[in-house]
XYZ file of C-alpha atoms in Angstrom:
124
model
C -145.746 -63.369 -42.411
C -143.066 -61.248 -44.122
C -141.916 -62.515 -47.428
C -138.535 -61.328 -46.788
C -137.092 -64.046 -44.661
C -134.800 -62.884 -40.869
C -131.797 -64.614 -39.803
C -131.970 -67.514 -37.930
C -130.239 -65.547 -34.444
C -131.854 -64.917 -31.696
C -132.632 -61.357 -31.811
C -131.338 -61.016 -35.042
C -134.202 -58.841 -37.661
C -131.699 -58.514 -40.927
C -132.919 -60.824 -44.235
C -130.558 -63.872 -44.295
C -128.690 -63.295 -47.093
C -126.732 -67.101 -46.487
C -127.822 -70.873 -45.747
C -125.743 -72.828 -43.391
C -125.977 -76.633 -43.826
C -124.324 -79.136 -41.166
C -123.262 -82.084 -42.998
C -122.579 -84.546 -39.721
C -121.231 -86.918 -41.713
C -118.209 -85.054 -43.567
C -118.089 -83.420 -40.272
C -118.531 -80.186 -42.506
C -120.526 -76.945 -42.031
C -121.581 -75.250 -45.546
C -122.129 -71.778 -46.163
C -123.583 -70.950 -49.379
C -126.308 -69.216 -50.975
C -129.835 -67.988 -49.414
C -131.513 -71.815 -50.582
C -135.042 -70.744 -52.619
C -137.069 -73.070 -50.141
C -136.404 -73.517 -46.239
C -135.941 -76.470 -45.204
C -135.574 -78.088 -42.016
C -131.878 -78.308 -40.457
C -130.681 -75.304 -42.185
C -130.262 -72.077 -40.734
C -130.744 -68.973 -42.478
C -128.190 -66.006 -41.452
C -127.681 -62.520 -42.414
C -124.201 -61.217 -43.878
C -122.844 -59.596 -40.231
C -123.102 -63.180 -39.137
C -121.995 -65.511 -42.115
C -119.502 -63.586 -42.210
C -118.417 -64.119 -38.025
C -119.351 -67.783 -38.079
C -116.534 -70.241 -37.438
C -117.162 -74.220 -37.594
C -117.219 -76.017 -34.279
C -113.662 -77.713 -33.083
C -112.915 -80.843 -35.340
C -115.041 -79.764 -38.200
C -114.160 -77.827 -41.619
C -116.727 -75.084 -43.503
C -116.527 -74.654 -46.777
C -118.427 -71.361 -47.996
C -119.955 -70.927 -51.669
C -119.242 -68.551 -53.646
C -122.828 -66.109 -52.953
C -124.598 -66.162 -56.270
C -124.926 -62.274 -57.942
C -127.700 -60.832 -59.659
C -129.984 -62.241 -62.981
C -127.895 -65.603 -64.125
C -126.346 -64.994 -67.564
C -127.668 -65.391 -71.397
C -124.198 -67.990 -71.502
C -126.079 -69.997 -68.005
C -130.166 -70.008 -69.262
C -128.198 -71.459 -73.128
C -126.387 -74.093 -71.043
C -129.716 -74.789 -68.809
C -132.033 -74.916 -73.002
C -129.481 -77.374 -74.144
C -129.428 -79.767 -71.505
C -132.895 -79.794 -71.282
C -132.903 -79.893 -74.583
C -130.714 -83.480 -74.450
C -132.860 -85.307 -71.427
C -135.592 -84.524 -73.625
C -134.299 -86.016 -76.905
C -135.512 -89.997 -77.949
C -132.789 -92.558 -76.989
C -132.441 -95.354 -79.106
C -129.630 -98.054 -77.776
C -128.944 -101.363 -79.932
C -129.252 -104.320 -78.232
C -126.314 -106.143 -77.848
C -124.806 -108.356 -81.225
C -123.905 -112.330 -79.961
C -124.225 -112.126 -76.104
C -126.766 -114.401 -75.683
C -128.667 -116.527 -77.721
C -132.338 -116.195 -76.405
C -134.053 -119.832 -74.709
C -137.273 -118.726 -73.547
C -139.913 -116.212 -72.913
C -142.126 -114.771 -71.007
C -144.276 -112.336 -71.359
C -141.764 -109.252 -71.759
C -139.287 -110.783 -70.435
C -136.238 -113.421 -71.805
C -133.892 -115.990 -70.964
C -130.485 -115.838 -72.630
C -128.162 -118.437 -72.672
C -124.466 -117.475 -72.567
C -123.647 -117.969 -76.483
C -120.410 -120.520 -76.257
C -116.752 -118.082 -75.873
C -115.090 -118.149 -79.065
C -111.311 -120.536 -78.889
C -108.956 -118.930 -78.336
C -104.914 -119.286 -80.012
C -103.365 -121.613 -76.788
C -99.848 -122.797 -78.074
C -99.870 -126.719 -77.225
C -96.979 -127.931 -75.450
């Protein structure tokens, strides 16, 4: 089996560079860069067939920009920052004054709402 994916169009042996996906719910055809993995219901297209592609009547064709070359250092730094942020432990404080514990069973607590504070309403 060849490591290069070929165009999905019949009798075309050109290497695929774009992936076509249909979003039926939105009546949209999306043409973007070649997907990393082969997906069912997606079509790999060569440059020539992607350029001539039209959407079915009543559908919208969305062309996503092609990725060019290797990721820039900015892209890699942004990815590394996102990973660091996701790995950072989250310290959450429980809300104060929003409930009174009235019971406990294992790790579950039963809370009762605290009484609302009186408001300064004008008297008639």
